[in-house]
Amino acid sequence: MTSGEHSGFAAKATLDVDVFMSYEKETSHPDFIPSVLGLITEPGLKLLDVGGASGVFLNEIMTAAGVPIEATNLEYMGEYGPKQVSDQIQFIEGSILESGIPDASYDLVTFRHILHHLVADTVKETLANQQHALGEMLRVVKP
């Protein structure tokens, strides 16, 4: 398997960066943002957004948080790196299936729009990818 591939996973075939950026800017998550903001209890919390594209969601959280936070975007599509909407967002190009992020690195981990992209050759492999991704998110968040 090459870097970024896991059980037949080929995310680049499922997204066009420019099309998704247009979609990302036109949609918001008004119900999701207050839920995340309610978890930001002190300055300096580290937030990882998995599959955060150009960072629109992270930027909305940083703007509304009221306290400084460290925002990181783990995104498979490296083309989003130079397109981050804020220079305050750290961009990591990589897959949640093989992120290399150390255990318990983040206070909060969020994700949207990713599980349905973890498609493999069979349903069993797809479910294994999705379970692995969820396990990785639990692994990198602090207990």
PDB file of N, CA, C and O in Angstrom, residues 16-22 24-25 52-57 59 73 75 77-91:
ATOM      1  N   ASP A  16     -13.343  16.913  -5.630  1.00  0.00           N
ATOM      2  CA  ASP A  16     -12.707  17.951  -6.427  1.00  0.00           C
ATOM      3  C   ASP A  16     -12.571  19.156  -5.504  1.00  0.00           C
ATOM      4  O   ASP A  16     -13.565  19.669  -4.986  1.00  0.00           O
ATOM      5  N   VAL A  17     -11.354  19.621  -5.277  1.00  0.00           N
ATOM      6  CA  VAL A  17     -11.083  20.665  -4.292  1.00  0.00           C
ATOM      7  C   VAL A  17     -11.902  21.922  -4.560  1.00  0.00           C
ATOM      8  O   VAL A  17     -12.541  22.475  -3.663  1.00  0.00           O
ATOM      9  N   ASP A  18     -11.903  22.422  -5.784  1.00  0.00           N
ATOM     10  CA  ASP A  18     -12.608  23.663  -6.080  1.00  0.00           C
ATOM     11  C   ASP A  18     -14.115  23.529  -5.897  1.00  0.00           C
ATOM     12  O   ASP A  18     -14.769  24.435  -5.377  1.00  0.00           O
ATOM     13  N   VAL A  19     -14.672  22.394  -6.297  1.00  0.00           N
ATOM     14  CA  VAL A  19     -16.112  22.170  -6.120  1.00  0.00           C
ATOM     15  C   VAL A  19     -16.446  22.131  -4.632  1.00  0.00           C
ATOM     16  O   VAL A  19     -17.403  22.760  -4.180  1.00  0.00           O
ATOM     17  N   PHE A  20     -15.646  21.414  -3.848  1.00  0.00           N
ATOM     18  CA  PHE A  20     -15.945  21.310  -2.423  1.00  0.00           C
ATOM     19  C   PHE A  20     -15.763  22.637  -1.713  1.00  0.00           C
ATOM     20  O   PHE A  20     -16.525  22.967  -0.810  1.00  0.00           O
ATOM     21  N   MET A  21     -14.753  23.434  -2.092  1.00  0.00           N
ATOM     22  CA  MET A  21     -14.565  24.736  -1.448  1.00  0.00           C
ATOM     23  C   MET A  21     -15.789  25.626  -1.658  1.00  0.00           C
ATOM     24  O   MET A  21     -16.198  26.346  -0.754  1.00  0.00           O
ATOM     25  N   SER A  22     -16.377  25.567  -2.834  1.00  0.00           N
ATOM     26  CA  SER A  22     -17.590  26.330  -3.096  1.00  0.00           C
ATOM     27  C   SER A  22     -18.719  25.857  -2.183  1.00  0.00           C
ATOM     28  O   SER A  22     -19.420  26.659  -1.559  1.00  0.00           O
ATOM     29  N   GLU A  24     -18.374  24.267   0.674  1.00  0.00           N
ATOM     30  CA  GLU A  24     -18.006  24.549   2.059  1.00  0.00           C
ATOM     31  C   GLU A  24     -18.352  25.981   2.451  1.00  0.00           C
ATOM     32  O   GLU A  24     -18.838  26.235   3.549  1.00  0.00           O
ATOM     33  N   LYS A  25     -18.114  26.917   1.546  1.00  0.00           N
ATOM     34  CA  LYS A  25     -18.400  28.327   1.835  1.00  0.00           C
ATOM     35  C   LYS A  25     -19.897  28.618   1.870  1.00  0.00           C
ATOM     36  O   LYS A  25     -20.336  29.543   2.544  1.00  0.00           O
ATOM     37  N   GLY A  52     -10.942  18.830   7.315  1.00  0.00           N
ATOM     38  CA  GLY A  52     -11.462  20.196   7.407  1.00  0.00           C
ATOM     39  C   GLY A  52     -11.330  21.042   6.162  1.00  0.00           C
ATOM     40  O   GLY A  52     -11.595  22.248   6.220  1.00  0.00           O
ATOM     41  N   ALA A  53     -10.924  20.475   5.041  1.00  0.00           N
ATOM     42  CA  ALA A  53     -10.843  21.180   3.753  1.00  0.00           C
ATOM     43  C   ALA A  53     -10.075  22.496   3.907  1.00  0.00           C
ATOM     44  O   ALA A  53      -8.928  22.499   4.340  1.00  0.00           O
ATOM     45  N   SER A  54     -10.705  23.622   3.602  1.00  0.00           N
ATOM     46  CA  SER A  54     -10.004  24.910   3.641  1.00  0.00           C
ATOM     47  C   SER A  54     -10.051  25.582   5.007  1.00  0.00           C
ATOM     48  O   SER A  54      -9.582  26.705   5.161  1.00  0.00           O
ATOM     49  N   GLY A  55     -10.609  24.920   6.001  1.00  0.00           N
ATOM     50  CA  GLY A  55     -10.596  25.459   7.359  1.00  0.00           C
ATOM     51  C   GLY A  55     -11.736  26.399   7.703  1.00  0.00           C
ATOM     52  O   GLY A  55     -11.683  27.081   8.727  1.00  0.00           O
ATOM     53  N   VAL A  56     -12.776  26.439   6.884  1.00  0.00           N
ATOM     54  CA  VAL A  56     -13.902  27.338   7.150  1.00  0.00           C
ATOM     55  C   VAL A  56     -14.514  27.053   8.526  1.00  0.00           C
ATOM     56  O   VAL A  56     -14.745  27.967   9.316  1.00  0.00           O
ATOM     57  N   PHE A  57     -14.753  25.780   8.830  1.00  0.00           N
ATOM     58  CA  PHE A  57     -15.344  25.424  10.119  1.00  0.00           C
ATOM     59  C   PHE A  57     -14.423  25.831  11.276  1.00  0.00           C
ATOM     60  O   PHE A  57     -14.868  26.444  12.254  1.00  0.00           O
ATOM     61  N   ASN A  59     -12.178  28.131  11.327  1.00  0.00           N
ATOM     62  CA  ASN A  59     -12.156  29.585  11.422  1.00  0.00           C
ATOM     63  C   ASN A  59     -13.399  30.111  12.135  1.00  0.00           C
ATOM     64  O   ASN A  59     -13.316  31.043  12.944  1.00  0.00           O
ATOM     65  N   ASN A  73      -5.931  21.429  11.187  1.00  0.00           N
ATOM     66  CA  ASN A  73      -6.733  20.773  10.165  1.00  0.00           C
ATOM     67  C   ASN A  73      -5.946  19.585   9.616  1.00  0.00           C
ATOM     68  O   ASN A  73      -4.898  19.760   9.015  1.00  0.00           O
ATOM     69  N   GLU A  75      -6.062  17.066   6.858  1.00  0.00           N
ATOM     70  CA  GLU A  75      -6.774  16.958   5.583  1.00  0.00           C
ATOM     71  C   GLU A  75      -5.987  16.084   4.618  1.00  0.00           C
ATOM     72  O   GLU A  75      -4.793  16.299   4.404  1.00  0.00           O
ATOM     73  N   MET A  77      -6.399  15.834   1.388  1.00  0.00           N
ATOM     74  CA  MET A  77      -6.155  16.523   0.120  1.00  0.00           C
ATOM     75  C   MET A  77      -5.190  17.687   0.346  1.00  0.00           C
ATOM     76  O   MET A  77      -5.579  18.761   0.804  1.00  0.00           O
ATOM     77  N   GLY A  78      -3.927  17.481   0.016  1.00  0.00           N
ATOM     78  CA  GLY A  78      -2.899  18.495   0.220  1.00  0.00           C
ATOM     79  C   GLY A  78      -3.167  19.799  -0.512  1.00  0.00           C
ATOM     80  O   GLY A  78      -2.661  20.846  -0.105  1.00  0.00           O
ATOM     81  N   GLU A  79      -3.979  19.757  -1.551  1.00  0.00           N
ATOM     82  CA  GLU A  79      -4.313  20.970  -2.294  1.00  0.00           C
ATOM     83  C   GLU A  79      -4.977  22.020  -1.413  1.00  0.00           C
ATOM     84  O   GLU A  79      -4.978  23.201  -1.742  1.00  0.00           O
ATOM     85  N   TYR A  80      -5.556  21.601  -0.289  1.00  0.00           N
ATOM     86  CA  TYR A  80      -6.192  22.557   0.615  1.00  0.00           C
ATOM     87  C   TYR A  80      -5.185  23.326   1.462  1.00  0.00           C
ATOM     88  O   TYR A  80      -5.511  24.372   2.013  1.00  0.00           O
ATOM     89  N   GLY A  81      -3.964  22.838   1.593  1.00  0.00           N
ATOM     90  CA  GLY A  81      -2.969  23.494   2.443  1.00  0.00           C
ATOM     91  C   GLY A  81      -2.837  24.984   2.192  1.00  0.00           C
ATOM     92  O   GLY A  81      -3.036  25.803   3.092  1.00  0.00           O
ATOM     93  N   PRO A  82      -2.525  25.385   0.966  1.00  0.00           N
ATOM     94  CA  PRO A  82      -2.374  26.820   0.695  1.00  0.00           C
ATOM     95  C   PRO A  82      -3.706  27.577   0.628  1.00  0.00           C
ATOM     96  O   PRO A  82      -3.712  28.793   0.509  1.00  0.00           O
ATOM     97  N   LYS A  83      -4.809  26.859   0.741  1.00  0.00           N
ATOM     98  CA  LYS A  83      -6.124  27.498   0.642  1.00  0.00           C
ATOM     99  C   LYS A  83      -6.799  27.658   2.009  1.00  0.00           C
ATOM    100  O   LYS A  83      -7.990  27.943   2.070  1.00  0.00           O
ATOM    101  N   GLN A  84      -6.043  27.493   3.093  1.00  0.00           N
ATOM    102  CA  GLN A  84      -6.628  27.668   4.423  1.00  0.00           C
ATOM    103  C   GLN A  84      -7.123  29.101   4.564  1.00  0.00           C
ATOM    104  O   GLN A  84      -6.436  30.047   4.179  1.00  0.00           O
ATOM    105  N   VAL A  85      -8.312  29.267   5.126  1.00  0.00           N
ATOM    106  CA  VAL A  85      -8.925  30.594   5.216  1.00  0.00           C
ATOM    107  C   VAL A  85      -8.293  31.456   6.300  1.00  0.00           C
ATOM    108  O   VAL A  85      -8.552  32.654   6.350  1.00  0.00           O
ATOM    109  N   SER A  86      -7.476  30.869   7.146  1.00  0.00           N
ATOM    110  CA  SER A  86      -6.792  31.624   8.192  1.00  0.00           C
ATOM    111  C   SER A  86      -5.375  31.100   8.354  1.00  0.00           C
ATOM    112  O   SER A  86      -5.154  29.888   8.375  1.00  0.00           O
ATOM    113  N   ASP A  87      -4.431  32.023   8.503  1.00  0.00           N
ATOM    114  CA  ASP A  87      -3.049  31.595   8.738  1.00  0.00           C
ATOM    115  C   ASP A  87      -2.855  31.137  10.185  1.00  0.00           C
ATOM    116  O   ASP A  87      -1.775  30.690  10.559  1.00  0.00           O
ATOM    117  N   GLN A  88      -3.899  31.205  10.988  1.00  0.00           N
ATOM    118  CA  GLN A  88      -3.866  30.712  12.366  1.00  0.00           C
ATOM    119  C   GLN A  88      -4.135  29.215  12.452  1.00  0.00           C
ATOM    120  O   GLN A  88      -4.030  28.619  13.514  1.00  0.00           O
ATOM    121  N   ILE A  89      -4.512  28.608  11.335  1.00  0.00           N
ATOM    122  CA  ILE A  89      -4.812  27.177  11.295  1.00  0.00           C
ATOM    123  C   ILE A  89      -3.565  26.410  10.863  1.00  0.00           C
ATOM    124  O   ILE A  89      -2.996  26.680   9.808  1.00  0.00           O
ATOM    125  N   GLN A  90      -3.146  25.470  11.702  1.00  0.00           N
ATOM    126  CA  GLN A  90      -2.044  24.586  11.311  1.00  0.00           C
ATOM    127  C   GLN A  90      -2.618  23.525  10.381  1.00  0.00           C
ATOM    128  O   GLN A  90      -3.631  22.900  10.703  1.00  0.00           O
ATOM    129  N   PHE A  91      -1.976  23.313   9.263  1.00  0.00           N
ATOM    130  CA  PHE A  91      -2.438  22.341   8.277  1.00  0.00           C
ATOM    131  C   PHE A  91      -1.527  21.130   8.293  1.00  0.00           C
ATOM    132  O   PHE A  91      -0.308  21.261   8.192  1.00  0.00           O
TER     133      PHE A  91
END
